[in-house]
Coordinates of C-alpha atoms and ligand atoms in Angstrom, one line a residue:
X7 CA -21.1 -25.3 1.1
X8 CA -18.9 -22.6 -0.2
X9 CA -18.9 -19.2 2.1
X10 CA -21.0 -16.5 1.3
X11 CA -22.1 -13.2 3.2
X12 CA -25.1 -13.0 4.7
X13 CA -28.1 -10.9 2.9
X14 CA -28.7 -7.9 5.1
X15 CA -32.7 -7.2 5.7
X16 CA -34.8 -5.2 3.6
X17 CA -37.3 -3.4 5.6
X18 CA -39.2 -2.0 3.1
X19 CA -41.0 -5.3 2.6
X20 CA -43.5 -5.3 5.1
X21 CA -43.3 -8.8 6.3
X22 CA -39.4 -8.1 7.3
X23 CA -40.9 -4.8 9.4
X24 CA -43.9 -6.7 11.0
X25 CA -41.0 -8.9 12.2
X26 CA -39.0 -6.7 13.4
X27 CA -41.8 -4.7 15.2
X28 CA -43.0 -7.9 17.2
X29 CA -39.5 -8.5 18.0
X30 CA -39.1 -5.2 19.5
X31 CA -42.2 -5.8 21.7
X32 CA -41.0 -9.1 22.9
X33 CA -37.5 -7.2 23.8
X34 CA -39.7 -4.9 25.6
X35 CA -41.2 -7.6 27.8
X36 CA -37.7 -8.8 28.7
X37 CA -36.7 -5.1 29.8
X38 CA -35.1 -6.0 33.3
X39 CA -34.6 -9.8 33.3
X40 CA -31.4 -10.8 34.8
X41 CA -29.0 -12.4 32.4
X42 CA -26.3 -15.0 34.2
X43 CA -22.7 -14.7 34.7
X44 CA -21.2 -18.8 33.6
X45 CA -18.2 -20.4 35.1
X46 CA -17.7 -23.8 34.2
X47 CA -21.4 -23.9 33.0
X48 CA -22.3 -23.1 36.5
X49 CA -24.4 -19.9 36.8
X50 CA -23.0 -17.4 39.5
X51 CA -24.6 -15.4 41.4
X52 CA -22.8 -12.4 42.7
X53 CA -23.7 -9.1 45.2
X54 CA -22.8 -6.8 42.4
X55 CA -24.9 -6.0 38.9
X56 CA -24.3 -4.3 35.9
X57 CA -27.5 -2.1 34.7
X58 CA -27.8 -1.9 31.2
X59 CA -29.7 1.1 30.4
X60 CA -31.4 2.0 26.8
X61 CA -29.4 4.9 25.2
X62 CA -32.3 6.6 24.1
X63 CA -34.1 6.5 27.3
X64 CA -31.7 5.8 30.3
X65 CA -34.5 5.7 32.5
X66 CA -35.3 2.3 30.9
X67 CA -33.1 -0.9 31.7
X68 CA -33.2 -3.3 28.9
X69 CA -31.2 -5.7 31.5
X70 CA -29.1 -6.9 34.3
X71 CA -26.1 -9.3 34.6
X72 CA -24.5 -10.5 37.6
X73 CA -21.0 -8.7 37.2
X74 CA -17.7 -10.8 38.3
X75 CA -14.7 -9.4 41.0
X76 CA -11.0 -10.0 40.9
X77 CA -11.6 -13.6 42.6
X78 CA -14.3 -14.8 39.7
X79 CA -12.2 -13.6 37.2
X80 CA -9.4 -15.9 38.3
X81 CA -11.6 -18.6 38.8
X82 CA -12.8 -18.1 35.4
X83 CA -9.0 -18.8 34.0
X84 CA -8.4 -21.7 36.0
X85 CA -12.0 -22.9 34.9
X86 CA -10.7 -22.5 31.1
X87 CA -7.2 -24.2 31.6
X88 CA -8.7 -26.9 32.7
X89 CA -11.1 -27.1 29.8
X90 CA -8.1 -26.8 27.8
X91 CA -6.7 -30.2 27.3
X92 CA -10.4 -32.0 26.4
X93 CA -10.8 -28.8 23.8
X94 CA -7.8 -28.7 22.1
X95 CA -8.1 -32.4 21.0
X96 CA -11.6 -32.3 19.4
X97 CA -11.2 -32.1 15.8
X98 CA -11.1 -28.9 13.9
X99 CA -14.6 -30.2 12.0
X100 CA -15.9 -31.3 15.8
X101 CA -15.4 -27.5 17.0
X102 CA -16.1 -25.8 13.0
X103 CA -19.5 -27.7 13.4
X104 CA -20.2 -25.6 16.5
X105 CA -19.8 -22.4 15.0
X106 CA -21.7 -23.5 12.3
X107 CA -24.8 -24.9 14.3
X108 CA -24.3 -21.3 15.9
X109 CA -25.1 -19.1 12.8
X110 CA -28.1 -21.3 12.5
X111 CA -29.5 -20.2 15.7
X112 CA -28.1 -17.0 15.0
X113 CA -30.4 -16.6 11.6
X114 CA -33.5 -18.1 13.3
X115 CA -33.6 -15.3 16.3
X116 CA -32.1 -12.4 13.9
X117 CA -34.7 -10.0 14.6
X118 CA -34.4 -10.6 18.2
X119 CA -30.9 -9.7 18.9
X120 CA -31.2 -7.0 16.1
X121 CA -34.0 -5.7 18.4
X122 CA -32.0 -5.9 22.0
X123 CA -29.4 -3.9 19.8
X124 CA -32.0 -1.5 19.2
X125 CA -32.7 -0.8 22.8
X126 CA -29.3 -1.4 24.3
X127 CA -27.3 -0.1 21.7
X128 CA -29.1 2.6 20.2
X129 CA -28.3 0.9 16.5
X130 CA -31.0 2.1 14.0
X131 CA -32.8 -1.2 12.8
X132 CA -29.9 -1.9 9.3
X133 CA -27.1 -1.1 11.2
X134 CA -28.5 -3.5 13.9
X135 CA -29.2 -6.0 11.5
X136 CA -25.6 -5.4 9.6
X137 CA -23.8 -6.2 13.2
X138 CA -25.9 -9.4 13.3
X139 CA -25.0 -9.9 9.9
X140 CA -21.7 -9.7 10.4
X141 CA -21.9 -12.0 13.4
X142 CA -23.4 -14.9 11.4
X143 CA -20.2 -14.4 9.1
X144 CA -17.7 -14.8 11.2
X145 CA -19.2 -17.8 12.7
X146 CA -19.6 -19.1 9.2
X147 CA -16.1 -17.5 7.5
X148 CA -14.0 -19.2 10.9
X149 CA -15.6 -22.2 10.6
X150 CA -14.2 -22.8 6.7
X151 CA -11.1 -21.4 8.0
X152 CA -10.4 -23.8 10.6
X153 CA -11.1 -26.4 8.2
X154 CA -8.5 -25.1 6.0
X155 CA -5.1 -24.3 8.6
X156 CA -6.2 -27.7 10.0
X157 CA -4.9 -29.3 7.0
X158 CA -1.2 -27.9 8.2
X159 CA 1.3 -25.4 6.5
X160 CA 3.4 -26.2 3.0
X161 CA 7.2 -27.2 4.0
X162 CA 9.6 -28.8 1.6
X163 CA 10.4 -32.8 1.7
X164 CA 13.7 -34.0 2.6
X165 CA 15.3 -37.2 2.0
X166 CA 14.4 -39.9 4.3
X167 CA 12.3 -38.1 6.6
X168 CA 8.8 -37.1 6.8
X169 CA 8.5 -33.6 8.0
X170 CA 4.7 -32.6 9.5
X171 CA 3.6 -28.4 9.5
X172 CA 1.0 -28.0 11.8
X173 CA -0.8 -24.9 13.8
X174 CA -2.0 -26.5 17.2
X175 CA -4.3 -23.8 19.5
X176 CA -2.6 -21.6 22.7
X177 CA -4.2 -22.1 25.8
X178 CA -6.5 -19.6 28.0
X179 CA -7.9 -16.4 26.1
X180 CA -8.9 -13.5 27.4
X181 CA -11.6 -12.1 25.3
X182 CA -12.6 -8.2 25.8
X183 CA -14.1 -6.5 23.1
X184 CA -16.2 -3.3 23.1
X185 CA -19.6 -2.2 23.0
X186 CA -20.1 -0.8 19.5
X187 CA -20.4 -4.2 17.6
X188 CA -21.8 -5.7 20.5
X189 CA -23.1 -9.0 18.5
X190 CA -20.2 -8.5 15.5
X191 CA -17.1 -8.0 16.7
X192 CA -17.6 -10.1 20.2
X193 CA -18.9 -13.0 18.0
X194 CA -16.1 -12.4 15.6
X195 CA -13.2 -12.3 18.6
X196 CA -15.1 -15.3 20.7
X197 CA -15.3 -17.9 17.6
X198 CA -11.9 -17.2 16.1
X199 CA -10.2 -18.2 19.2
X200 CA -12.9 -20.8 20.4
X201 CA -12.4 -22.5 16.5
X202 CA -8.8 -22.7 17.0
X203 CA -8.8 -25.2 20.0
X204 CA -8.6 -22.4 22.9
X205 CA -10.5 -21.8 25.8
X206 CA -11.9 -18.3 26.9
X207 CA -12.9 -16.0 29.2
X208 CA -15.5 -13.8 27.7
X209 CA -15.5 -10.2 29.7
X210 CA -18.3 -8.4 27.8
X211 CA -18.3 -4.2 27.6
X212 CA -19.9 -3.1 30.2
X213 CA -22.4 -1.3 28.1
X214 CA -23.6 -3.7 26.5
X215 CA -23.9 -7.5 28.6
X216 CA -27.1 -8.1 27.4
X217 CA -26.6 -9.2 24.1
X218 CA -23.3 -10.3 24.9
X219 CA -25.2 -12.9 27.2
X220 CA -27.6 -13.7 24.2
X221 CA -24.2 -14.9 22.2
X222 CA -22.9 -16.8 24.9
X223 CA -26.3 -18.5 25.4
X224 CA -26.3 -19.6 21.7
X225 CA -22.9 -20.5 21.3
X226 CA -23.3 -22.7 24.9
X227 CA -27.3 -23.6 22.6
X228 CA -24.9 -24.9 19.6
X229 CA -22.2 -27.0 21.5
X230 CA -19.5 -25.1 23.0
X231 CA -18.9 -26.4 26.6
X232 CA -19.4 -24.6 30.2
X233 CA -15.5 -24.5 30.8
X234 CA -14.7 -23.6 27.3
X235 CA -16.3 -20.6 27.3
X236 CA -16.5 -18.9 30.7
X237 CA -18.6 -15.8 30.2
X238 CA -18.1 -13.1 33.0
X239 CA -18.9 -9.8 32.9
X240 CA -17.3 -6.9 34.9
X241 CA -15.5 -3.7 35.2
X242 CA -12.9 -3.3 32.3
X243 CA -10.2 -2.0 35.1
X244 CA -11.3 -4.9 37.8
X245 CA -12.1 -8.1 35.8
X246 CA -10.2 -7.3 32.6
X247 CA -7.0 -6.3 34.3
X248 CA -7.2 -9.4 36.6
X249 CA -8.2 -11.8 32.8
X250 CA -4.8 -9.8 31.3
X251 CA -2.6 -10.2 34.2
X252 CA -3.6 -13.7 35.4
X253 CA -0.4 -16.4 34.9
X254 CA -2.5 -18.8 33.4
X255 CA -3.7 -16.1 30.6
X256 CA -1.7 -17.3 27.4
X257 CA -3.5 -14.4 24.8
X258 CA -5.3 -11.6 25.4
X259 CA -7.6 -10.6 22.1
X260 CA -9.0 -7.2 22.7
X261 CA -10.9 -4.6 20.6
X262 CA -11.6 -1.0 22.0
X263 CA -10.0 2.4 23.0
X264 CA -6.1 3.5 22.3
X265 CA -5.6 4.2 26.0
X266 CA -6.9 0.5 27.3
X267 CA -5.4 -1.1 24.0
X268 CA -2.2 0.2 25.3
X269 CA -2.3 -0.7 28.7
X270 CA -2.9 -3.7 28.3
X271 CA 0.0 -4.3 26.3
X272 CA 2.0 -3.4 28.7
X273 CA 0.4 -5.3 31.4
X274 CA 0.6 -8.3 29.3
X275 CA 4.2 -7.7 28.7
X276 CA 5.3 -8.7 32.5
X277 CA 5.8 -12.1 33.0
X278 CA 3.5 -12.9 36.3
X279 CA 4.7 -15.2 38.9
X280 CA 4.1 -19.4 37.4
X281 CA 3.8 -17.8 34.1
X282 CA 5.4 -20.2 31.9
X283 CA 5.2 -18.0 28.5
X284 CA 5.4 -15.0 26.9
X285 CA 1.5 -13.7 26.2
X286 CA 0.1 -12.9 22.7
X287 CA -1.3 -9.8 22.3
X288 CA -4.5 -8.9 19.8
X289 CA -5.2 -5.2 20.5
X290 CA -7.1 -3.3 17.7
X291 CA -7.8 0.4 18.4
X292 CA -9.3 3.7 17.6
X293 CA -9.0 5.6 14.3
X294 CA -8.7 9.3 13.1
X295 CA -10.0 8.4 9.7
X296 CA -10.1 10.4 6.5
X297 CA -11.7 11.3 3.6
X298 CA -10.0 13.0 0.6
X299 CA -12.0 14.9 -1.7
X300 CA -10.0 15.1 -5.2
X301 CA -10.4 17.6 -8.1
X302 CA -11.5 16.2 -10.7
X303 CA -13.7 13.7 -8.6
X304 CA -18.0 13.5 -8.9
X305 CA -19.1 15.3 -5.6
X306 CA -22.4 14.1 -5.3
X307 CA -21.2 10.3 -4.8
X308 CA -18.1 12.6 -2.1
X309 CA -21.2 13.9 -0.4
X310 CA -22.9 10.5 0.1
X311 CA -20.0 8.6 1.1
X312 CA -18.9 11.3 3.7
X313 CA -22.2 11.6 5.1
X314 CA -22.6 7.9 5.4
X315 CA -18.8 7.2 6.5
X316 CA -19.4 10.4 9.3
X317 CA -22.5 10.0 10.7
X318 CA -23.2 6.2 10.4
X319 CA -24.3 4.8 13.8
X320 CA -23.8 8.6 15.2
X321 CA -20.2 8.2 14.1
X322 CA -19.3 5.8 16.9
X323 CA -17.3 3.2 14.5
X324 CA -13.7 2.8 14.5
X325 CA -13.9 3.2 10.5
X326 CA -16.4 6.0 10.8
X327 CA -14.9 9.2 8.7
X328 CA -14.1 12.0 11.3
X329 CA -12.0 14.0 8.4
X330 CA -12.6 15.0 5.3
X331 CA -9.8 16.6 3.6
X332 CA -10.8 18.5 0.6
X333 CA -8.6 19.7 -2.2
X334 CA -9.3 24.0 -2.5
X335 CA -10.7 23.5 -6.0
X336 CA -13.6 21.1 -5.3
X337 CA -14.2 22.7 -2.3
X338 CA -17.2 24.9 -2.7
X339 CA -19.4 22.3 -5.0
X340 CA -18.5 19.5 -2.6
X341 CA -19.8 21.7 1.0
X342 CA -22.8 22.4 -1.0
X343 CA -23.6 18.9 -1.7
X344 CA -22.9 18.0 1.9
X345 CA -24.2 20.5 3.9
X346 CA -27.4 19.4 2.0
X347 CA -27.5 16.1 3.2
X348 CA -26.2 16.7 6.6
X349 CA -29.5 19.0 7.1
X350 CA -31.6 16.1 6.0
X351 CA -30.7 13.8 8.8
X352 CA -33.2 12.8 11.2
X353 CA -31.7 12.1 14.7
X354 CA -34.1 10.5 16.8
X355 CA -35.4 7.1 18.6
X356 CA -33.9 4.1 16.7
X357 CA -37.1 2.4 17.4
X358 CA -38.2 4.3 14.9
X359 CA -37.5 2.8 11.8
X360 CA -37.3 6.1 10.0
X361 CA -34.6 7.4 11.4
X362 CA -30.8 8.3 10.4
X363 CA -29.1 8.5 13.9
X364 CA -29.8 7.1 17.4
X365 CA -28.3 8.2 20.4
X366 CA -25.1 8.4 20.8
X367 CA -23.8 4.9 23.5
X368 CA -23.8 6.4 27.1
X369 CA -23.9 9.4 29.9
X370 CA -20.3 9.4 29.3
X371 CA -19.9 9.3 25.4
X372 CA -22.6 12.2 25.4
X373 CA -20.3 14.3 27.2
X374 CA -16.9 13.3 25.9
X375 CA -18.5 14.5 22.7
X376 CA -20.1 17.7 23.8
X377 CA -16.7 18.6 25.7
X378 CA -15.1 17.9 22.0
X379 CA -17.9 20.3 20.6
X380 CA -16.8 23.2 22.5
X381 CA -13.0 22.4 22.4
X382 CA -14.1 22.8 18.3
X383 CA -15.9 25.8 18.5
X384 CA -12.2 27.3 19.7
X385 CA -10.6 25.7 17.4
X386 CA -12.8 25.8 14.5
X387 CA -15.5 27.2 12.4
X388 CA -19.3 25.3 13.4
X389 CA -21.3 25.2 10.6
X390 CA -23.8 22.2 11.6
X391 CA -25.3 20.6 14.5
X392 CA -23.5 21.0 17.8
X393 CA -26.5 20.7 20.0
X394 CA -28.6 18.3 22.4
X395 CA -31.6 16.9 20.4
X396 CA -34.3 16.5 22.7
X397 CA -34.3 16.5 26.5
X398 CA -33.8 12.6 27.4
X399 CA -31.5 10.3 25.9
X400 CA -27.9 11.1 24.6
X401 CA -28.9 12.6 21.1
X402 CA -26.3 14.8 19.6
X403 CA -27.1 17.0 16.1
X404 CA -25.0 15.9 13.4
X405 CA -22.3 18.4 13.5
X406 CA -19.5 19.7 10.9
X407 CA -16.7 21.6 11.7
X408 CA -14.9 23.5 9.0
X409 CA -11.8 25.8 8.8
X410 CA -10.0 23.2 11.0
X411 CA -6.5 23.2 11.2
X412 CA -5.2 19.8 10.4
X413 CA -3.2 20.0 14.1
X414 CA -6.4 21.1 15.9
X415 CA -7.2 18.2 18.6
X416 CA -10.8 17.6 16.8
X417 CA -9.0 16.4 13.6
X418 CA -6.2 14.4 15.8
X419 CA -8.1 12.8 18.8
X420 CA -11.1 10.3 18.2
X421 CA -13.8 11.7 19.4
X422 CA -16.5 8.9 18.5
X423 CA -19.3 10.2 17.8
X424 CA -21.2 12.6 15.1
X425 CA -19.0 15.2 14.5
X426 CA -16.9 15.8 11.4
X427 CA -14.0 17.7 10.8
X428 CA -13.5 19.5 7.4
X429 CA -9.8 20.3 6.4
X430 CA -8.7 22.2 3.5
X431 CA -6.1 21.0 1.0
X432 CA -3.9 22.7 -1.3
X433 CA -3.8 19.7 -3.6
X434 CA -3.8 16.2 -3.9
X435 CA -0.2 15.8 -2.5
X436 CA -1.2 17.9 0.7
X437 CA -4.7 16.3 1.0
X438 CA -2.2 12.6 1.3
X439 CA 0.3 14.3 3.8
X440 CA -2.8 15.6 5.8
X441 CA -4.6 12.3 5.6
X442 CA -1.3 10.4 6.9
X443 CA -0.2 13.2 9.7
X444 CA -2.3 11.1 12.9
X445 CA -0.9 8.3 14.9
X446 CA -4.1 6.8 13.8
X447 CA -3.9 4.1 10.7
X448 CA -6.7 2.4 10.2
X449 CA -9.6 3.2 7.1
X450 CA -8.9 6.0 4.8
X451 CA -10.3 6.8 1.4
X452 CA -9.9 8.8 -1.7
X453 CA -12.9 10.5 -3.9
X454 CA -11.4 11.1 -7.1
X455 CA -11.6 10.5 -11.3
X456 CA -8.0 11.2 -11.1
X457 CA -6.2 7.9 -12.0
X458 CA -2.7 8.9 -11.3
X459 CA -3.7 9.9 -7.5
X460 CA -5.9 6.5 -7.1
X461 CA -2.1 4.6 -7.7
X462 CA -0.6 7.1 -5.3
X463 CA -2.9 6.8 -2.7
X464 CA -3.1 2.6 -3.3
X465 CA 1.0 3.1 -2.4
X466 CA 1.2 6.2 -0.1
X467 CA -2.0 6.4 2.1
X468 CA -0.8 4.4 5.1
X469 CA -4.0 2.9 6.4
X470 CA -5.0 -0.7 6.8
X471 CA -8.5 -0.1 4.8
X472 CA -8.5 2.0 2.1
X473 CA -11.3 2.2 0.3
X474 CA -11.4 4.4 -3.3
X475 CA -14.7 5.7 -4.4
X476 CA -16.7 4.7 -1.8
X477 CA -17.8 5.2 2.2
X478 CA -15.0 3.9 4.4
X479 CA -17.3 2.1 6.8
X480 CA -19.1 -1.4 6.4
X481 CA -15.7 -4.2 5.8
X482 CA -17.4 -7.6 4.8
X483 CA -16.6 -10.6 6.5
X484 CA -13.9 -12.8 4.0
X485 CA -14.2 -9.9 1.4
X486 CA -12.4 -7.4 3.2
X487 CA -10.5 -8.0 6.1
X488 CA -10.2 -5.7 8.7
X489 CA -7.7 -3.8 10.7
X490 CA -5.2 -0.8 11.2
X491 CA -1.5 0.4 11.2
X492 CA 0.6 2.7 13.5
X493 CA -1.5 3.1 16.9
X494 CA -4.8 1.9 15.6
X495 CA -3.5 -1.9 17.0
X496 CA -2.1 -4.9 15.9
X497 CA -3.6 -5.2 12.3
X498 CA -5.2 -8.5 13.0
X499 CA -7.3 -8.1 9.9
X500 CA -10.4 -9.8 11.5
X501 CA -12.3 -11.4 8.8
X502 CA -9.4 -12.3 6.8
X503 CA -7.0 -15.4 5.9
X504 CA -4.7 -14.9 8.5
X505 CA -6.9 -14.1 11.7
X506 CA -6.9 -17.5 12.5
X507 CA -3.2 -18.1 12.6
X508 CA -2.9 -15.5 15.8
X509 CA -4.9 -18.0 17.6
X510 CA -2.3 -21.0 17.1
X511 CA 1.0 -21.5 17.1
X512 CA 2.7 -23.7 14.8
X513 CA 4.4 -27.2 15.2
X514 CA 7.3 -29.0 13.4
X515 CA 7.2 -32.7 13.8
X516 CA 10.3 -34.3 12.0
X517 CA 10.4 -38.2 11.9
X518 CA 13.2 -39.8 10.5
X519 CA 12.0 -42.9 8.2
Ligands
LIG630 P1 -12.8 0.7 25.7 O1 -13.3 1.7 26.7 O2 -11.3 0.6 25.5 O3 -13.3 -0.7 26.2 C1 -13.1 -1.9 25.5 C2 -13.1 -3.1 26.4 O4 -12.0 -3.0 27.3 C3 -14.4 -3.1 27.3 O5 -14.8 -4.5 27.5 C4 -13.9 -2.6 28.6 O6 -14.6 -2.9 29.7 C5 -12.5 -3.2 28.6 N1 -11.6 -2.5 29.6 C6 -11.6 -1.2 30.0 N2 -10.5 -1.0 30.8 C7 -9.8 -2.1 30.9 C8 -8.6 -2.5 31.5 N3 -7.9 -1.7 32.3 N4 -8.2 -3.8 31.4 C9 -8.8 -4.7 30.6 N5 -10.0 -4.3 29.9 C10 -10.5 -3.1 30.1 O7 -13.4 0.9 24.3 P2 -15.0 1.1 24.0 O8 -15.4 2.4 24.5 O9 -15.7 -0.1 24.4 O10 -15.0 1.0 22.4 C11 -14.7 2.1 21.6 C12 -13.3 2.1 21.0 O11 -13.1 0.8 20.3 C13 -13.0 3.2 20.0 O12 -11.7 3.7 20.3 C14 -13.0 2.4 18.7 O13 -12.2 3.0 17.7 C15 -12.4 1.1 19.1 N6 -12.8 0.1 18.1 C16 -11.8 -0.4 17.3 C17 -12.1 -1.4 16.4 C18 -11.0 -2.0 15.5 O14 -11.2 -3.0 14.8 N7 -9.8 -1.3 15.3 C19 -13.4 -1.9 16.3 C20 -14.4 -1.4 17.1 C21 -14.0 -0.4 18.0 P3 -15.8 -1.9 30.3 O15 -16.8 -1.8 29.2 O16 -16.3 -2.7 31.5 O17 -15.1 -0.7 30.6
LIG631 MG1 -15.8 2.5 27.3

């Protein structure tokens, strides 16, 4: 069957929200259960635990897993390598049919990981169901893609020999992605190199284990063996540094914040003691990303697409628009339009389906962004939001900061969460020099009727994504592949043709005839 993206839910049809409402109760009854940590399909049982608390209500812990030290963590590698050889000989269709058999049992308990995301995540029910979405995708996208490298890369003939291409797999992965696409992006990083003939070591974010748990059980449910995938949770700066530094590590693949991203990079680049190659490095990162608001352009759909881009699961995507940069002329008609919608969104409980925004991830994102708040109200004008919402959970106003200098550190540093920066622009070419001037590269995008400034920005506005006319958030799987310049990472482009390829490297085989 040819790929295709998976339908998101509609919840407006009331079987789809009676669904989704019993799966929230059964989540509820699980509130506490203790989720394994799996070496070599062996379950461990360790003196330390990870809580995972509900966002909206920390009081409330959606679940515990048994969380790994220094020693598990190099068990776990050694577990993998020797995994490796049986692995790496199955056929590409023998491990493709995994992933596949995965998405099925992915579709058949949708609502019930949507749901844990709800409670450990503080998703609101679509973007909940998006991330699973997107999950099933990349199980399903990989899969074909397997399928297709297996076949070997194009080289030219030469007389009396036959020349073979091929991509064969790595060795041990280290696999530590972050807790905003808890089911999307860890499903994404886990399957790619899994596909590819590699074994892993699956270090969840600490924030969120529990449904990182409920992907490793059904990707153990559709195939995938004990020492293949080794799924041990732990601290990022105990277990992950010992996965990244460990000799028998051949690739790290990592998703998450600039400052880890980078230190791991570095870590990987010293070869260890018995390390008999040099490790591949994956690491996609943060974003400063920005909207430009051209004259002539239509403000309303400017409006819609900032608001969406900004405040989106409270902001906290890498995509997620922290800067609009507005040329002078639009500028009063396009604040009107937004500052409408931005006083229409309901923050609240995201098991509440009527919601806009949830909480924002954690005790320590809810600070990092109120310390931002007040750093802006120095730097800047506040003309939205800014406060606490309510007296538990980490709920943040939406909140809009305007007269910002394009230097301030609100529109330079990610701040990942529901605040928005609005700059001023002379012009178009200003708005582009304003929109480029970050270390940042990863989504941008330009609201405009102009067709001379769409070319310019297609050639000029250095970001990975760039989107034209539309929000700058939601990539499809296959459709729009994913990933940044400059110090937003690697630019894997996850979801795209040539993810796969940084899980293999490719052999020549020459026989003379
Ligand atoms: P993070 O704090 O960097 O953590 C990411 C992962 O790294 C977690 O599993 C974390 O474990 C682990 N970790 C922390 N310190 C480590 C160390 N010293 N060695 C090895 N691993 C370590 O990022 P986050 O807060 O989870 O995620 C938000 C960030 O991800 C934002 O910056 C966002 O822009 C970025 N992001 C980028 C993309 C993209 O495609 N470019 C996509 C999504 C998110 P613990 O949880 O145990 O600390
Ligand atoms: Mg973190």
């Amino acid at each position: 069957m040819p790929y295709k993206n998976e339908g998101v839910t509609d919840f407006s049809v009331e079987e789809n929200k009676e669904a989704m409402l019993r799966a929230l109760e059964q989540v509820r009854l699980e509130f506490g259960r203790t989720y394994p940590l799996c070496i070599g399909g062996q379950e461990q049982i360790t003196d330390s635990i990870i809580e995972s608390r509900n966002p909206s209500n920390p009081d409330v812990i959606v679940g515990r897993v048994y969380a790994a030290d220094e020693e598990l963590a190099g068990k776990a590698v050694e577990t993998a390598a020797e995994a490796f050889d049986s692995w790496s000989r199955k056929s590409a269709k023998y491990r493709a049919s995994c992933l596949v058999k995965a998405a099925a049992i992915m579709r058949r308990r949708k609502f019930e990981l949507s749901a844990t995301m709800v409670y450990e995540a503080g998703k609101p029910w679509l973007q909940a169901d998006a991330d699973i979405a997107e999950a099933i995708d990349f199980l399903e996208y990989y899969a074909r893609e397997a399928m297709r490298l297996h076949k070997g890369g194009k080289v030219h003939p030469y007389p009396g020999e036959s020349t073979n291409y091929r991509y064969i797999p790595l060795g041990v992965g280290a696999i530590i992605p972050p807790w905003n696409f808890p089911s999307a992006i860890l499903t994404g990083m886990t399957s790619a190199a899994l596909v590819t003939g590699n074994t892993v070591v699956l270090k969840p974010a600490s924030a969120t284990p529990i449904i990182g748990a409920k992907v490793a059980e059904i990707l153990y449910d559709a195939g995938i063996p004990g020492g293949v995938l080794n799924f041990v949770p732990g601290g990022g700066s105990t277990v992950g540094d010992a996965l990244v530094k460990h000799p028998l590590t051949r690739f790290v693949s990592f998703t998450g914040s600039l400052e880890v991203g980078t230190h791991i990079y570095e870590s990987a680049a010293i070869v260890r003691e018995g390390q008999h190659w040099l490790k591949r490095v994956v690491t996609e990162m943060g974003g400063k990303d920005a909207l430009i608001v051209d004259d002539p352009c239509d403000c309303v759909l400017a409006a819609d697409a900032a608001v969406t881009s900004a405040f989106g699961y409270q902001g906290q995507k890498c995509s997620a628009c922290s800067r609009v940069i507005v040329v002078e002329s639009v500028y009063n008609a396009f604040m009107k339009e937004l500052m409408e919608r931005v006083s229409e969104l309901k923050v609240g409980d995201p098991e509440d389906p009527d919601i806009d925004m949830g909480p924002v991830s954690s005790d320590e994102a809810y600070e990092k962004v109120m310390r931002y708040i007040e750093i802006g109200k120095e730097e800047a004008t506040l003309a939205h939001g800014g406060g606490r919402v309510g007296k538990i959970g980490y709920f943040i106003e939406p909140t809009v900061f305007v007269d910002v200098d394009p230097h301030a550190r609100i529109a330079q540093e990610e701040i990942f969460g529901p605040v928005l920066s609005v700059i001023k622009a002379r012009d178009f070419d200003e708005a582009l020099y304003i929109a480029n001037d970050t270390i940042y590269g990863l989504t941008g995008g330009v609201i405009t009727r102009d067709r001379d400034h769409i070319e310019r920005a297609k050639n000029e506005f250095h970001v990975g994504n760039l989107y034209i006319n539309r929000k700058i958030t939601g990539s499809l799987v296959g459709v729009q592949p994913f990933g940044g310049y400059k110090m937003s990472g690697t630019c894997s482009k996850a979801g795209g043709p040539d993810y796969l390829l940084l899980f293999m490297q490719p052999k020549t085989i020459i026989e003379r005839l």
